[in-house]
Amino acid sequence: MARFGFDYAVGASWKSPADPKGDAANMVRRYGVSDTETAARYGYHPAPDMVPAAPASTQPMSDAESSVFLGDTPQPGSSGPAPKSYKGQEIPSHGCSGEAERKLGKGLQERLPENINDASFQQSMSTPQVTAVFRSWSTCMKKHGYSFQTPLEPLRDRLADSSSAAEIEMAKTDVACKQKTNLIGTWVAMESAIQKELIEKNQEALAQVRATAQKTLERSAKVIAEGSAS
């Protein structure tokens, strides 16, 4: 885009200090609220460092920028042929986005790992060990006046703008019951076993995903180094 005189800003992805990999599989609340100190301060509300920052506002692309960025990529609602050049420079096939994809590859293919991540979570909740520990946790919560079948249910309630004393007390009880019943330890163990089985079944496909990702990273590093040197 810079070759054509445009300043194209690439937004950085947000990563929480509590979730340094920015990865859904490492969500700090994958199994519900689990930290005593956080529950005592914020209840079921996320701590400030868990809330993604608002994305920086960006101006929509002008027609000229869009033409250079997309080139001859078919666009809904567009009429007439796409321009082949801009200010005397030939626009590459499918624009700058197409050129970037040809240099870097199609990027990181996350569908299979995400499917395994989702499947292991859903399957884990049906294992006898996890359903049993859910019952124990539910019994513990009921002794304190709270009626929930699973530890995910409290997270589905609509939260007020700020944490109330009642919410904080329930969250503290939730964490205490998890600790008493070893809910997190049991759930992690069961889901980890399922994930290992799914990984073994999809080992060849996952190896290809990893190889493709490695090539993309290597190409990216090369392009960045060339850009820095020029």
GROMACS .gro file of C-alpha atoms in nm:
model
  230
    1MET     CA    1   0.000   0.000   0.000
    2ALA     CA    2   0.292   0.232   0.076
    3ARG     CA    3   0.420   0.183  -0.280
    4PHE     CA    4   0.099   0.343  -0.399
    5GLY     CA    5   0.117   0.625  -0.146
    6PHE     CA    6  -0.129   0.492   0.111
    7ASP     CA    7  -0.076   0.456   0.485
    8TYR     CA    8  -0.234   0.120   0.566
    9ALA     CA    9  -0.239   0.058   0.942
   10VAL     CA   10  -0.240  -0.302   1.059
   11GLY     CA   11  -0.409  -0.335   1.399
   12ALA     CA   12  -0.227  -0.538   1.664
   13SER     CA   13  -0.426  -0.821   1.820
   14TRP     CA   14  -0.516  -0.777   2.188
   15LYS     CA   15  -0.373  -1.018   2.442
   16SER     CA   16  -0.458  -1.015   2.810
   17PRO     CA   17  -0.179  -1.027   3.070
   18ALA     CA   18  -0.385  -1.302   3.230
   19ASP     CA   19  -0.403  -1.482   2.896
   20PRO     CA   20  -0.059  -1.413   2.744
   21LYS     CA   21  -0.106  -1.635   2.441
   22GLY     CA   22  -0.430  -1.467   2.341
   23ASP     CA   23  -0.564  -1.819   2.295
   24ALA     CA   24  -0.919  -1.937   2.357
   25ALA     CA   25  -0.785  -2.264   2.498
   26ASN     CA   26  -0.609  -2.068   2.772
   27MET     CA   27  -0.907  -1.860   2.883
   28VAL     CA   28  -0.877  -1.790   3.253
   29ARG     CA   29  -1.251  -1.856   3.290
   30ARG     CA   30  -1.275  -2.164   3.074
   31TYR     CA   31  -1.415  -2.349   3.376
   32GLY     CA   32  -1.592  -2.054   3.535
   33VAL     CA   33  -1.460  -1.820   3.803
   34SER     CA   34  -1.172  -1.994   3.979
   35ASP     CA   35  -0.951  -1.741   4.156
   36THR     CA   36  -1.037  -1.650   4.516
   37GLU     CA   37  -0.879  -1.305   4.509
   38THR     CA   38  -1.042  -1.205   4.181
   39ALA     CA   39  -1.382  -1.332   4.297
   40ALA     CA   40  -1.349  -1.133   4.622
   41ARG     CA   41  -1.277  -0.812   4.431
   42TYR     CA   42  -1.487  -0.840   4.116
   43GLY     CA   43  -1.739  -1.119   4.170
   44TYR     CA   44  -1.827  -1.262   3.830
   45HIS     CA   45  -1.710  -0.946   3.653
   46PRO     CA   46  -1.378  -0.976   3.468
   47ALA     CA   47  -1.077  -0.803   3.617
   48PRO     CA   48  -0.974  -0.487   3.426
   49ASP     CA   49  -0.676  -0.660   3.263
   50MET     CA   50  -0.912  -0.924   3.119
   51VAL     CA   51  -1.120  -0.670   2.926
   52PRO     CA   52  -1.006  -0.608   2.567
   53ALA     CA   53  -0.927  -0.249   2.485
   54ALA     CA   54  -1.161  -0.078   2.242
   55PRO     CA   55  -1.021  -0.104   1.890
   56ALA     CA   56  -0.876   0.213   1.751
   57SER     CA   57  -1.118   0.384   1.516
   58THR     CA   58  -1.012   0.366   1.154
   59GLN     CA   59  -1.137   0.566   0.861
   60PRO     CA   60  -1.305   0.366   0.585
   61MET     CA   61  -1.097   0.318   0.275
   62SER     CA   62  -1.142   0.561  -0.010
   63ASP     CA   63  -1.239   0.420  -0.351
   64ALA     CA   64  -0.878   0.456  -0.463
   65GLU     CA   65  -0.741   0.275  -0.155
   66SER     CA   66  -0.997  -0.004  -0.196
   67SER     CA   67  -0.906  -0.045  -0.562
   68VAL     CA   68  -0.537  -0.081  -0.478
   69PHE     CA   69  -0.602  -0.306  -0.177
   70LEU     CA   70  -0.842  -0.545  -0.355
   71GLY     CA   71  -0.747  -0.502  -0.721
   72ASP     CA   72  -0.957  -0.723  -0.947
   73THR     CA   73  -1.107  -0.924  -0.658
   74PRO     CA   74  -1.483  -0.943  -0.732
   75GLN     CA   75  -1.683  -0.725  -0.493
   76PRO     CA   76  -2.060  -0.738  -0.424
   77GLY     CA   77  -2.236  -0.442  -0.576
   78SER     CA   78  -1.943  -0.331  -0.789
   79SER     CA   79  -2.007  -0.243  -1.150
   80GLY     CA   80  -1.765  -0.219  -1.439
   81PRO     CA   81  -1.410  -0.350  -1.466
   82ALA     CA   82  -1.164  -0.287  -1.181
   83PRO     CA   83  -0.884  -0.038  -1.259
   84LYS     CA   84  -0.560  -0.204  -1.365
   85SER     CA   85  -0.330   0.075  -1.251
   86TYR     CA   86  -0.311   0.369  -1.011
   87LYS     CA   87  -0.107   0.680  -1.089
   88GLY     CA   88   0.095   0.496  -1.349
   89GLN     CA   89   0.165   0.188  -1.133
   90GLU     CA   90   0.018  -0.148  -1.223
   91ILE     CA   91  -0.208  -0.288  -0.951
   92PRO     CA   92  -0.111  -0.649  -0.874
   93SER     CA   93  -0.358  -0.933  -0.922
   94HIS     CA   94  -0.617  -0.914  -0.642
   95GLY     CA   95  -0.449  -0.597  -0.520
   96CYS     CA   96  -0.206  -0.559  -0.234
   97SER     CA   97  -0.396  -0.815  -0.030
   98GLY     CA   98  -0.343  -1.069  -0.308
   99GLU     CA   99   0.026  -0.985  -0.330
  100ALA     CA  100   0.063  -1.030   0.046
  101GLU     CA  101  -0.108  -1.369   0.033
  102ARG     CA  102   0.117  -1.486  -0.250
  103LYS     CA  103   0.426  -1.382  -0.052
  104LEU     CA  104   0.317  -1.517   0.285
  105GLY     CA  105   0.075  -1.798   0.206
  106LYS     CA  106  -0.284  -1.822   0.323
  107GLY     CA  107  -0.189  -1.766   0.685
  108LEU     CA  108  -0.245  -1.971   0.997
  109GLN     CA  109  -0.515  -2.235   0.952
  110GLU     CA  110  -0.684  -2.259   1.291
  111ARG     CA  111  -1.004  -2.447   1.207
  112LEU     CA  112  -0.890  -2.797   1.307
  113PRO     CA  113  -0.723  -2.692   1.637
  114GLU     CA  114  -1.030  -2.483   1.721
  115ASN     CA  115  -1.259  -2.779   1.646
  116ILE     CA  116  -1.053  -2.999   1.879
  117ASN     CA  117  -1.061  -2.727   2.143
  118ASP     CA  118  -1.441  -2.698   2.121
  119ALA     CA  119  -1.503  -3.072   2.101
  120SER     CA  120  -1.288  -3.155   2.402
  121PHE     CA  121  -1.468  -2.896   2.613
  122GLN     CA  122  -1.815  -3.021   2.517
  123GLN     CA  123  -1.725  -3.390   2.550
  124SER     CA  124  -1.559  -3.339   2.888
  125MET     CA  125  -1.886  -3.223   3.042
  126SER     CA  126  -2.045  -3.558   2.959
  127THR     CA  127  -1.781  -3.775   3.126
  128PRO     CA  128  -1.889  -3.957   3.445
  129GLN     CA  129  -1.607  -3.795   3.643
  130VAL     CA  130  -1.704  -3.441   3.547
  131THR     CA  131  -2.079  -3.492   3.588
  132ALA     CA  132  -2.011  -3.639   3.933
  133VAL     CA  133  -1.797  -3.345   4.041
  134PHE     CA  134  -2.062  -3.106   3.904
  135ARG     CA  135  -2.313  -3.273   4.136
  136SER     CA  136  -2.078  -3.236   4.432
  137TRP     CA  137  -2.020  -2.870   4.349
  138SER     CA  138  -2.397  -2.815   4.307
  139THR     CA  139  -2.464  -2.974   4.648
  140CYS     CA  140  -2.199  -2.750   4.806
  141MET     CA  141  -2.354  -2.439   4.647
  142LYS     CA  142  -2.703  -2.544   4.758
  143LYS     CA  143  -2.588  -2.560   5.122
  144HIS     CA  144  -2.513  -2.189   5.091
  145GLY     CA  145  -2.846  -2.105   4.928
  146TYR     CA  146  -2.749  -2.113   4.560
  147SER     CA  147  -2.920  -2.339   4.308
  148PHE     CA  148  -2.704  -2.424   4.004
  149GLN     CA  149  -2.648  -2.752   3.822
  150THR     CA  150  -2.318  -2.661   3.652
  151PRO     CA  151  -2.047  -2.401   3.724
  152LEU     CA  152  -2.112  -2.236   3.387
  153GLU     CA  153  -2.467  -2.134   3.482
  154PRO     CA  154  -2.368  -1.835   3.701
  155LEU     CA  155  -2.176  -1.688   3.408
  156ARG     CA  156  -2.487  -1.685   3.189
  157ASP     CA  157  -2.673  -1.435   3.408
  158ARG     CA  158  -2.668  -1.076   3.288
  159LEU     CA  159  -2.430  -0.879   3.509
  160ALA     CA  160  -2.497  -0.534   3.648
  161ASP     CA  161  -2.261  -0.249   3.559
  162SER     CA  162  -2.060  -0.312   3.875
  163SER     CA  163  -2.018  -0.597   4.121
  164SER     CA  164  -2.264  -0.602   4.411
  165ALA     CA  165  -2.189  -0.743   4.755
  166ALA     CA  166  -2.431  -1.029   4.685
  167GLU     CA  167  -2.257  -1.113   4.356
  168ILE     CA  168  -1.915  -1.112   4.520
  169GLU     CA  169  -2.037  -1.337   4.801
  170MET     CA  170  -2.179  -1.587   4.552
  171ALA     CA  171  -1.859  -1.583   4.345
  172LYS     CA  172  -1.648  -1.645   4.656
  173THR     CA  173  -1.873  -1.937   4.750
  174ASP     CA  174  -1.849  -2.068   4.393
  175VAL     CA  175  -1.467  -2.074   4.408
  176ALA     CA  176  -1.467  -2.226   4.757
  177CYS     CA  177  -1.696  -2.508   4.642
  178LYS     CA  178  -1.475  -2.569   4.338
  179GLN     CA  179  -1.174  -2.599   4.565
  180LYS     CA  180  -1.354  -2.823   4.813
  181THR     CA  181  -1.467  -3.066   4.541
  182ASN     CA  182  -1.150  -3.039   4.326
  183LEU     CA  183  -1.375  -2.948   4.035
  184ILE     CA  184  -1.106  -2.767   3.833
  185GLY     CA  185  -0.848  -3.043   3.878
  186THR     CA  186  -1.095  -3.313   3.776
  187TRP     CA  187  -1.226  -3.118   3.478
  188VAL     CA  188  -0.878  -3.032   3.350
  189ALA     CA  189  -0.769  -3.396   3.377
  190MET     CA  190  -1.071  -3.524   3.185
  191GLU     CA  191  -1.053  -3.261   2.912
  192SER     CA  192  -0.677  -3.308   2.874
  193ALA     CA  193  -0.727  -3.682   2.819
  194ILE     CA  194  -0.991  -3.612   2.552
  195GLN     CA  195  -0.767  -3.357   2.382
  196LYS     CA  196  -0.474  -3.602   2.370
  197GLU     CA  197  -0.699  -3.863   2.209
  198LEU     CA  198  -0.829  -3.615   1.950
  199ILE     CA  199  -0.476  -3.493   1.878
  200GLU     CA  200  -0.356  -3.850   1.819
  201LYS     CA  201  -0.648  -3.918   1.583
  202ASN     CA  202  -0.569  -3.601   1.386
  203GLN     CA  203  -0.190  -3.615   1.416
  204GLU     CA  204  -0.118  -3.611   1.042
  205ALA     CA  205  -0.354  -3.323   0.969
  206LEU     CA  206  -0.224  -3.124   1.267
  207ALA     CA  207   0.134  -3.179   1.151
  208GLN     CA  208   0.037  -3.026   0.817
  209VAL     CA  209  -0.125  -2.731   0.994
  210ARG     CA  210   0.193  -2.679   1.192
  211ALA     CA  211   0.414  -2.704   0.881
  212THR     CA  212   0.198  -2.450   0.698
  213ALA     CA  213   0.208  -2.214   0.995
  214GLN     CA  214   0.587  -2.247   1.017
  215LYS     CA  215   0.625  -2.161   0.648
  216THR     CA  216   0.401  -1.856   0.691
  217LEU     CA  217   0.607  -1.736   0.988
  218GLU     CA  218   0.933  -1.788   0.801
  219ARG     CA  219   0.805  -1.599   0.497
  220SER     CA  220   0.673  -1.322   0.721
  221ALA     CA  221   1.009  -1.283   0.893
  222LYS     CA  222   1.180  -1.264   0.554
  223VAL     CA  223   0.941  -0.998   0.425
  224ILE     CA  224   0.979  -0.792   0.746
  225ALA     CA  225   1.359  -0.817   0.726
  226GLU     CA  226   1.356  -0.707   0.362
  227GLY     CA  227   1.127  -0.418   0.449
  228SER     CA  228   1.353  -0.306   0.735
  229ALA     CA  229   1.661  -0.320   0.512
  230SER     CA  230   1.509  -0.114   0.232
   0.00000   0.00000   0.00000
